[in-house]
Amino acid sequence: MSVTVLYFASLRDAAGVDSEVLDLPASLAGLYESLRARHGFALGREKLRVAVDGAFANWTDPVADGAEIAFIPPVSGG
Amino acid sequence: MSVTVLYFASLRDAAGVDSEVLDLPASLAGLYESLRARHGFALGREKLRVAVDGAFANWTDPVADGAEIAFIPPVSGG
Amino acid sequence: MPHFEISESPIDVARLRELLLGTGAGAYASFEGWVRDRNDGRAVQALTYESYRTLAEAEGAAILAEAHTRFDIQQAACVHRVGRLALGELAVWVGVSAAHRGPAFDACRWIIDEVKSRVPIWKHEHYAEGGQQWLHPSPQEDGR
Amino acid sequence: MPHFEISESPIDVARLRELLLGTGAGAYASFEGWVRDRNDGRAVQALTYESYRTLAEAEGAAILAEAHTRFDIQQAACVHRVGRLALGELAVWVGVSAAHRGPAFDACRWIIDEVKSRVPIWKHEHYAEGGQQWLHPSPQEDGR
């Protein structure tokens, strides 16, 4: 029972990897908080959005086995 | 003592000529009214602007010998 | 340098766009007006634009100069076609470059609005069903 | 048909513009965002855009579809460049065609605003004076 986490931009620089496979977490919010502590992400969760399987999701959505999770820091395209 | 009058768009169609040389008129407004009567222009003077020597002018401006006068019907560029 | 032009030949958008390029500009907004196949519910078959060229070029240049005082922009240009145009042909082009997109959009829109209301250019339409006319719209019926 | 694209190669504006041409359209508005040589007072030497491509393309397509419901337009398209860009290169292009200029301008501006605020693309800047950073702006500091 695992999930894949994708990192972009400053989160990827801080994590040092593009992605990692982790044990299925209890919640998306809890997952981000634990990864923030581990990798030292500067951005608080309130500044991010979360996406699951290529679509924006809510922080309170349940997490399924095999999900692909991405934390979306504030965007700066254009 | 004469002026040249230029006609554009529907005024030219009604006048049947691009321009004509006329005796120096007493006023720009009077000139338009007499030409409107002669050529049957559909547009009342209040819908037009007037230009003298390539620049917009006022209907009350004096008219000098040799002036090039154009009556500007409502525009429709773009 | 403001650049306004009345053109008897097709408008070369690629060349005009190049005129506005510069590494300092972050934003570029452009507008193009094309000849439509319908106007006011009538099928248009052919269209001619005529201008009072001396005055049109002076008024167009004045509009561009005024745009530079009203908006924080870098470059602005406008070319209006005259003569007989086919359906789908480009009648007018406006381009504006600026550091930021807000002024680029605002100036581009202001310029085309002013050109349509102030520059001595007239449109003559031939209709598919027969008939033709010079368009002399009142200010409120300009279809913006 | 809404057309949103994340592109790793230079944006071909001429080709994209052709996509939006049609005799029924009277108005075309476009926006281009270029790489500036300065940002926030610092000289920029190089710039990289990164995207979460799957989500960016879905979100971009959703923005274009929403533009069609909000504005009376005919076609809308947007392409955003990713990868390393040189100064003066085109980073993003938006084009909209419509019967009238009001909706063309409104939709074009709305699309670029939405793309900048919603589409998962990030800009990384290298500065001439040294240093580099990913830009993660707060919503109110987007320099529009």
PDB file of N, CA and C in Angstrom, chain B:
ATOM      1  N   MET B   1      -9.715  84.832 -55.627  1.00  0.00           N
ATOM      2  CA  MET B   1      -9.962  84.413 -54.235  1.00  0.00           C
ATOM      3  C   MET B   1     -10.831  83.152 -54.262  1.00  0.00           C
ATOM      4  N   SER B   2     -10.191  81.989 -53.998  1.00  0.00           N
ATOM      5  CA  SER B   2     -10.940  80.734 -54.105  1.00  0.00           C
ATOM      6  C   SER B   2     -10.481  79.738 -53.034  1.00  0.00           C
ATOM      7  N   VAL B   3     -11.274  78.697 -52.880  1.00  0.00           N
ATOM      8  CA  VAL B   3     -10.898  77.582 -52.000  1.00  0.00           C
ATOM      9  C   VAL B   3     -11.120  76.280 -52.770  1.00  0.00           C
ATOM     10  N   THR B   4     -10.450  75.227 -52.297  1.00  0.00           N
ATOM     11  CA  THR B   4     -10.681  73.896 -52.869  1.00  0.00           C
ATOM     12  C   THR B   4     -11.456  73.079 -51.841  1.00  0.00           C
ATOM     13  N   VAL B   5     -12.508  72.423 -52.276  1.00  0.00           N
ATOM     14  CA  VAL B   5     -13.296  71.570 -51.373  1.00  0.00           C
ATOM     15  C   VAL B   5     -13.084  70.114 -51.772  1.00  0.00           C
ATOM     16  N   LEU B   6     -12.756  69.292 -50.761  1.00  0.00           N
ATOM     17  CA  LEU B   6     -12.569  67.850 -51.005  1.00  0.00           C
ATOM     18  C   LEU B   6     -13.794  67.086 -50.530  1.00  0.00           C
ATOM     19  N   TYR B   7     -14.196  66.070 -51.301  1.00  0.00           N
ATOM     20  CA  TYR B   7     -15.341  65.245 -50.918  1.00  0.00           C
ATOM     21  C   TYR B   7     -14.912  63.795 -50.696  1.00  0.00           C
ATOM     22  N   PHE B   8     -15.471  63.193 -49.661  1.00  0.00           N
ATOM     23  CA  PHE B   8     -15.177  61.786 -49.363  1.00  0.00           C
ATOM     24  C   PHE B   8     -16.463  60.995 -49.164  1.00  0.00           C
ATOM     25  N   ALA B   9     -16.340  59.692 -49.439  1.00  0.00           N
ATOM     26  CA  ALA B   9     -17.403  58.723 -49.117  1.00  0.00           C
ATOM     27  C   ALA B   9     -18.740  59.162 -49.725  1.00  0.00           C
ATOM     28  N   SER B  10     -19.812  59.183 -48.934  1.00  0.00           N
ATOM     29  CA  SER B  10     -21.144  59.478 -49.495  1.00  0.00           C
ATOM     30  C   SER B  10     -21.225  60.893 -50.052  1.00  0.00           C
ATOM     31  N   LEU B  11     -20.420  61.815 -49.513  1.00  0.00           N
ATOM     32  CA  LEU B  11     -20.439  63.183 -50.054  1.00  0.00           C
ATOM     33  C   LEU B  11     -19.872  63.203 -51.467  1.00  0.00           C
ATOM     34  N   ARG B  12     -18.843  62.422 -51.702  1.00  0.00           N
ATOM     35  CA  ARG B  12     -18.268  62.386 -53.051  1.00  0.00           C
ATOM     36  C   ARG B  12     -19.243  61.759 -54.032  1.00  0.00           C
ATOM     37  N   ASP B  13     -19.892  60.669 -53.592  1.00  0.00           N
ATOM     38  CA  ASP B  13     -20.890  60.051 -54.474  1.00  0.00           C
ATOM     39  C   ASP B  13     -21.979  61.051 -54.843  1.00  0.00           C
ATOM     40  N   ALA B  14     -22.437  61.828 -53.860  1.00  0.00           N
ATOM     41  CA  ALA B  14     -23.518  62.788 -54.119  1.00  0.00           C
ATOM     42  C   ALA B  14     -23.034  63.947 -54.993  1.00  0.00           C
ATOM     43  N   ALA B  15     -21.812  64.429 -54.721  1.00  0.00           N
ATOM     44  CA  ALA B  15     -21.280  65.554 -55.504  1.00  0.00           C
ATOM     45  C   ALA B  15     -20.879  65.116 -56.907  1.00  0.00           C
ATOM     46  N   GLY B  16     -20.496  63.858 -57.035  1.00  0.00           N
ATOM     47  CA  GLY B  16     -20.083  63.342 -58.343  1.00  0.00           C
ATOM     48  C   GLY B  16     -18.661  63.707 -58.714  1.00  0.00           C
ATOM     49  N   VAL B  17     -17.946  64.388 -57.820  1.00  0.00           N
ATOM     50  CA  VAL B  17     -16.539  64.746 -58.052  1.00  0.00           C
ATOM     51  C   VAL B  17     -15.754  64.578 -56.748  1.00  0.00           C
ATOM     52  N   ASP B  18     -14.436  64.406 -56.881  1.00  0.00           N
ATOM     53  CA  ASP B  18     -13.564  64.295 -55.708  1.00  0.00           C
ATOM     54  C   ASP B  18     -13.362  65.648 -55.038  1.00  0.00           C
ATOM     55  N   SER B  19     -13.341  66.688 -55.858  1.00  0.00           N
ATOM     56  CA  SER B  19     -13.063  68.015 -55.313  1.00  0.00           C
ATOM     57  C   SER B  19     -13.560  69.054 -56.305  1.00  0.00           C
ATOM     58  N   GLU B  20     -13.714  70.273 -55.811  1.00  0.00           N
ATOM     59  CA  GLU B  20     -14.024  71.365 -56.740  1.00  0.00           C
ATOM     60  C   GLU B  20     -13.458  72.670 -56.183  1.00  0.00           C
ATOM     61  N   VAL B  21     -13.187  73.600 -57.086  1.00  0.00           N
ATOM     62  CA  VAL B  21     -12.662  74.907 -56.698  1.00  0.00           C
ATOM     63  C   VAL B  21     -13.826  75.895 -56.715  1.00  0.00           C
ATOM     64  N   LEU B  22     -13.988  76.609 -55.618  1.00  0.00           N
ATOM     65  CA  LEU B  22     -15.141  77.494 -55.445  1.00  0.00           C
ATOM     66  C   LEU B  22     -14.671  78.875 -55.007  1.00  0.00           C
ATOM     67  N   ASP B  23     -15.546  79.852 -55.190  1.00  0.00           N
ATOM     68  CA  ASP B  23     -15.223  81.209 -54.701  1.00  0.00           C
ATOM     69  C   ASP B  23     -15.061  81.180 -53.182  1.00  0.00           C
ATOM     70  N   LEU B  24     -14.209  82.033 -52.677  1.00  0.00           N
ATOM     71  CA  LEU B  24     -13.980  82.123 -51.235  1.00  0.00           C
ATOM     72  C   LEU B  24     -15.314  82.377 -50.525  1.00  0.00           C
ATOM     73  N   PRO B  25     -15.694  81.468 -49.616  1.00  0.00           N
ATOM     74  CA  PRO B  25     -16.992  81.635 -48.954  1.00  0.00           C
ATOM     75  C   PRO B  25     -16.869  82.546 -47.725  1.00  0.00           C
ATOM     76  N   ALA B  26     -18.022  83.036 -47.255  1.00  0.00           N
ATOM     77  CA  ALA B  26     -18.025  83.892 -46.063  1.00  0.00           C
ATOM     78  C   ALA B  26     -17.741  83.074 -44.808  1.00  0.00           C
ATOM     79  N   SER B  27     -18.226  81.816 -44.783  1.00  0.00           N
ATOM     80  CA  SER B  27     -17.996  80.964 -43.598  1.00  0.00           C
ATOM     81  C   SER B  27     -17.999  79.501 -44.014  1.00  0.00           C
ATOM     82  N   LEU B  28     -17.400  78.654 -43.172  1.00  0.00           N
ATOM     83  CA  LEU B  28     -17.383  77.207 -43.438  1.00  0.00           C
ATOM     84  C   LEU B  28     -18.786  76.636 -43.334  1.00  0.00           C
ATOM     85  N   ALA B  29     -19.527  77.097 -42.316  1.00  0.00           N
ATOM     86  CA  ALA B  29     -20.889  76.596 -42.125  1.00  0.00           C
ATOM     87  C   ALA B  29     -21.768  76.968 -43.323  1.00  0.00           C
ATOM     88  N   GLY B  30     -21.669  78.221 -43.757  1.00  0.00           N
ATOM     89  CA  GLY B  30     -22.458  78.665 -44.903  1.00  0.00           C
ATOM     90  C   GLY B  30     -22.077  77.906 -46.163  1.00  0.00           C
ATOM     91  N   LEU B  31     -20.799  77.631 -46.322  1.00  0.00           N
ATOM     92  CA  LEU B  31     -20.334  76.868 -47.484  1.00  0.00           C
ATOM     93  C   LEU B  31     -20.972  75.479 -47.501  1.00  0.00           C
ATOM     94  N   TYR B  32     -20.967  74.804 -46.342  1.00  0.00           N
ATOM     95  CA  TYR B  32     -21.561  73.456 -46.334  1.00  0.00           C
ATOM     96  C   TYR B  32     -23.044  73.514 -46.652  1.00  0.00           C
ATOM     97  N   GLU B  33     -23.738  74.475 -46.064  1.00  0.00           N
ATOM     98  CA  GLU B  33     -25.188  74.548 -46.298  1.00  0.00           C
ATOM     99  C   GLU B  33     -25.495  74.779 -47.787  1.00  0.00           C
ATOM    100  N   SER B  34     -24.703  75.633 -48.433  1.00  0.00           N
ATOM    101  CA  SER B  34     -24.979  75.895 -49.854  1.00  0.00           C
ATOM    102  C   SER B  34     -24.640  74.669 -50.711  1.00  0.00           C
ATOM    103  N   LEU B  35     -23.560  73.970 -50.321  1.00  0.00           N
ATOM    104  CA  LEU B  35     -23.201  72.766 -51.074  1.00  0.00           C
ATOM    105  C   LEU B  35     -24.190  71.636 -50.811  1.00  0.00           C
ATOM    106  N   ARG B  36     -24.704  71.581 -49.613  1.00  0.00           N
ATOM    107  CA  ARG B  36     -25.698  70.554 -49.289  1.00  0.00           C
ATOM    108  C   ARG B  36     -26.942  70.753 -50.157  1.00  0.00           C
ATOM    109  N   ALA B  37     -27.349  72.011 -50.293  1.00  0.00           N
ATOM    110  CA  ALA B  37     -28.527  72.318 -51.129  1.00  0.00           C
ATOM    111  C   ALA B  37     -28.249  71.964 -52.592  1.00  0.00           C
ATOM    112  N   ARG B  38     -27.040  72.315 -53.062  1.00  0.00           N
ATOM    113  CA  ARG B  38     -26.709  72.081 -54.464  1.00  0.00           C
ATOM    114  C   ARG B  38     -26.562  70.597 -54.803  1.00  0.00           C
ATOM    115  N   HIS B  39     -25.861  69.827 -53.927  1.00  0.00           N
ATOM    116  CA  HIS B  39     -25.568  68.425 -54.242  1.00  0.00           C
ATOM    117  C   HIS B  39     -26.540  67.439 -53.590  1.00  0.00           C
ATOM    118  N   GLY B  40     -27.395  67.927 -52.703  1.00  0.00           N
ATOM    119  CA  GLY B  40     -28.342  67.020 -52.046  1.00  0.00           C
ATOM    120  C   GLY B  40     -27.711  66.103 -51.010  1.00  0.00           C
ATOM    121  N   PHE B  41     -26.724  66.588 -50.272  1.00  0.00           N
ATOM    122  CA  PHE B  41     -26.102  65.751 -49.220  1.00  0.00           C
ATOM    123  C   PHE B  41     -27.152  65.353 -48.189  1.00  0.00           C
ATOM    124  N   ALA B  42     -27.161  64.068 -47.842  1.00  0.00           N
ATOM    125  CA  ALA B  42     -28.152  63.584 -46.873  1.00  0.00           C
ATOM    126  C   ALA B  42     -27.808  64.016 -45.442  1.00  0.00           C
ATOM    127  N   LEU B  43     -26.538  64.189 -45.159  1.00  0.00           N
ATOM    128  CA  LEU B  43     -26.106  64.420 -43.772  1.00  0.00           C
ATOM    129  C   LEU B  43     -26.198  65.889 -43.374  1.00  0.00           C
ATOM    130  N   GLY B  44     -26.861  66.132 -42.262  1.00  0.00           N
ATOM    131  CA  GLY B  44     -26.911  67.483 -41.713  1.00  0.00           C
ATOM    132  C   GLY B  44     -25.544  67.894 -41.184  1.00  0.00           C
ATOM    133  N   ARG B  45     -25.316  69.208 -41.133  1.00  0.00           N
ATOM    134  CA  ARG B  45     -23.998  69.708 -40.726  1.00  0.00           C
ATOM    135  C   ARG B  45     -23.613  69.273 -39.320  1.00  0.00           C
ATOM    136  N   GLU B  46     -24.623  69.087 -38.438  1.00  0.00           N
ATOM    137  CA  GLU B  46     -24.324  68.717 -37.047  1.00  0.00           C
ATOM    138  C   GLU B  46     -23.691  67.322 -36.950  1.00  0.00           C
ATOM    139  N   LYS B  47     -23.787  66.520 -38.026  1.00  0.00           N
ATOM    140  CA  LYS B  47     -23.167  65.184 -38.008  1.00  0.00           C
ATOM    141  C   LYS B  47     -21.732  65.205 -38.535  1.00  0.00           C
ATOM    142  N   LEU B  48     -21.304  66.320 -39.063  1.00  0.00           N
ATOM    143  CA  LEU B  48     -20.003  66.379 -39.726  1.00  0.00           C
ATOM    144  C   LEU B  48     -18.972  67.122 -38.891  1.00  0.00           C
ATOM    145  N   ARG B  49     -17.709  66.880 -39.219  1.00  0.00           N
ATOM    146  CA  ARG B  49     -16.631  67.744 -38.758  1.00  0.00           C
ATOM    147  C   ARG B  49     -16.080  68.435 -40.018  1.00  0.00           C
ATOM    148  N   VAL B  50     -15.304  69.466 -39.791  1.00  0.00           N
ATOM    149  CA  VAL B  50     -14.714  70.152 -40.934  1.00  0.00           C
ATOM    150  C   VAL B  50     -13.204  70.223 -40.720  1.00  0.00           C
ATOM    151  N   ALA B  51     -12.460  70.097 -41.815  1.00  0.00           N
ATOM    152  CA  ALA B  51     -10.999  70.189 -41.742  1.00  0.00           C
ATOM    153  C   ALA B  51     -10.531  71.247 -42.736  1.00  0.00           C
ATOM    154  N   VAL B  52      -9.504  71.985 -42.338  1.00  0.00           N
ATOM    155  CA  VAL B  52      -8.921  73.001 -43.215  1.00  0.00           C
ATOM    156  C   VAL B  52      -7.421  72.747 -43.326  1.00  0.00           C
ATOM    157  N   ASP B  53      -6.942  72.656 -44.547  1.00  0.00           N
ATOM    158  CA  ASP B  53      -5.524  72.421 -44.809  1.00  0.00           C
ATOM    159  C   ASP B  53      -4.975  71.219 -44.034  1.00  0.00           C
ATOM    160  N   GLY B  54      -5.743  70.159 -44.020  1.00  0.00           N
ATOM    161  CA  GLY B  54      -5.259  68.897 -43.454  1.00  0.00           C
ATOM    162  C   GLY B  54      -5.321  68.787 -41.953  1.00  0.00           C
ATOM    163  N   ALA B  55      -6.048  69.702 -41.281  1.00  0.00           N
ATOM    164  CA  ALA B  55      -6.193  69.605 -39.824  1.00  0.00           C
ATOM    165  C   ALA B  55      -7.646  69.904 -39.460  1.00  0.00           C
ATOM    166  N   PHE B  56      -8.144  69.238 -38.425  1.00  0.00           N
ATOM    167  CA  PHE B  56      -9.511  69.520 -37.998  1.00  0.00           C
ATOM    168  C   PHE B  56      -9.626  70.998 -37.614  1.00  0.00           C
ATOM    169  N   ALA B  57     -10.777  71.590 -37.928  1.00  0.00           N
ATOM    170  CA  ALA B  57     -11.001  73.008 -37.657  1.00  0.00           C
ATOM    171  C   ALA B  57     -12.366  73.177 -36.996  1.00  0.00           C
ATOM    172  N   ASN B  58     -12.667  74.407 -36.605  1.00  0.00           N
ATOM    173  CA  ASN B  58     -13.995  74.719 -36.067  1.00  0.00           C
ATOM    174  C   ASN B  58     -14.849  75.331 -37.175  1.00  0.00           C
ATOM    175  N   TRP B  59     -16.144  75.092 -37.083  1.00  0.00           N
ATOM    176  CA  TRP B  59     -17.055  75.632 -38.089  1.00  0.00           C
ATOM    177  C   TRP B  59     -17.027  77.164 -38.118  1.00  0.00           C
ATOM    178  N   THR B  60     -16.602  77.766 -37.009  1.00  0.00           N
ATOM    179  CA  THR B  60     -16.584  79.235 -36.928  1.00  0.00           C
ATOM    180  C   THR B  60     -15.232  79.838 -37.315  1.00  0.00           C
ATOM    181  N   ASP B  61     -14.247  78.983 -37.658  1.00  0.00           N
ATOM    182  CA  ASP B  61     -12.937  79.523 -38.052  1.00  0.00           C
ATOM    183  C   ASP B  61     -13.067  80.360 -39.332  1.00  0.00           C
ATOM    184  N   PRO B  62     -12.280  81.446 -39.443  1.00  0.00           N
ATOM    185  CA  PRO B  62     -12.283  82.218 -40.687  1.00  0.00           C
ATOM    186  C   PRO B  62     -11.705  81.383 -41.837  1.00  0.00           C
ATOM    187  N   VAL B  63     -12.069  81.736 -43.047  1.00  0.00           N
ATOM    188  CA  VAL B  63     -11.598  80.998 -44.226  1.00  0.00           C
ATOM    189  C   VAL B  63     -10.628  81.885 -45.008  1.00  0.00           C
ATOM    190  N   ALA B  64      -9.445  81.343 -45.291  1.00  0.00           N
ATOM    191  CA  ALA B  64      -8.445  82.142 -46.028  1.00  0.00           C
ATOM    192  C   ALA B  64      -8.441  81.745 -47.503  1.00  0.00           C
ATOM    193  N   ASP B  65      -8.014  82.682 -48.315  1.00  0.00           N
ATOM    194  CA  ASP B  65      -7.851  82.426 -49.744  1.00  0.00           C
ATOM    195  C   ASP B  65      -6.919  81.229 -49.942  1.00  0.00           C
ATOM    196  N   GLY B  66      -7.297  80.318 -50.828  1.00  0.00           N
ATOM    197  CA  GLY B  66      -6.443  79.167 -51.141  1.00  0.00           C
ATOM    198  C   GLY B  66      -6.593  77.977 -50.197  1.00  0.00           C
ATOM    199  N   ALA B  67      -7.475  78.085 -49.223  1.00  0.00           N
ATOM    200  CA  ALA B  67      -7.621  76.996 -48.249  1.00  0.00           C
ATOM    201  C   ALA B  67      -8.137  75.718 -48.913  1.00  0.00           C
ATOM    202  N   GLU B  68      -7.709  74.580 -48.345  1.00  0.00           N
ATOM    203  CA  GLU B  68      -8.243  73.283 -48.779  1.00  0.00           C
ATOM    204  C   GLU B  68      -9.208  72.814 -47.691  1.00  0.00           C
ATOM    205  N   ILE B  69     -10.459  72.710 -48.037  1.00  0.00           N
ATOM    206  CA  ILE B  69     -11.511  72.439 -47.054  1.00  0.00           C
ATOM    207  C   ILE B  69     -12.080  71.048 -47.280  1.00  0.00           C
ATOM    208  N   ALA B  70     -12.227  70.283 -46.195  1.00  0.00           N
ATOM    209  CA  ALA B  70     -12.841  68.955 -46.319  1.00  0.00           C
ATOM    210  C   ALA B  70     -13.952  68.813 -45.299  1.00  0.00           C
ATOM    211  N   PHE B  71     -15.088  68.302 -45.736  1.00  0.00           N
ATOM    212  CA  PHE B  71     -16.180  67.982 -44.815  1.00  0.00           C
ATOM    213  C   PHE B  71     -16.060  66.507 -44.471  1.00  0.00           C
ATOM    214  N   ILE B  72     -16.050  66.220 -43.161  1.00  0.00           N
ATOM    215  CA  ILE B  72     -15.753  64.862 -42.691  1.00  0.00           C
ATOM    216  C   ILE B  72     -17.026  64.213 -42.177  1.00  0.00           C
ATOM    217  N   PRO B  73     -17.635  63.328 -42.972  1.00  0.00           N
ATOM    218  CA  PRO B  73     -18.823  62.621 -42.469  1.00  0.00           C
ATOM    219  C   PRO B  73     -18.416  61.619 -41.392  1.00  0.00           C
ATOM    220  N   PRO B  74     -19.387  61.097 -40.641  1.00  0.00           N
ATOM    221  CA  PRO B  74     -19.049  60.127 -39.590  1.00  0.00           C
ATOM    222  C   PRO B  74     -18.169  59.009 -40.137  1.00  0.00           C
ATOM    223  N   VAL B  75     -17.116  58.686 -39.401  1.00  0.00           N
ATOM    224  CA  VAL B  75     -16.105  57.742 -39.892  1.00  0.00           C
ATOM    225  C   VAL B  75     -16.507  56.311 -39.576  1.00  0.00           C
ATOM    226  N   SER B  76     -15.952  55.362 -40.333  1.00  0.00           N
ATOM    227  CA  SER B  76     -16.301  53.948 -40.147  1.00  0.00           C
ATOM    228  C   SER B  76     -15.111  53.044 -40.426  1.00  0.00           C
ATOM    229  N   GLY B  77     -13.935  53.460 -39.977  1.00  0.00           N
ATOM    230  CA  GLY B  77     -12.760  52.608 -40.092  1.00  0.00           C
ATOM    231  C   GLY B  77     -12.817  51.490 -39.068  1.00  0.00           C
ATOM    232  N   GLY B  78     -11.838  50.563 -39.183  1.00  0.00           N
ATOM    233  CA  GLY B  78     -11.722  49.512 -38.170  1.00  0.00           C
ATOM    234  C   GLY B  78     -12.446  48.244 -38.568  1.00  0.00           C
TER     235      GLY B  78
END
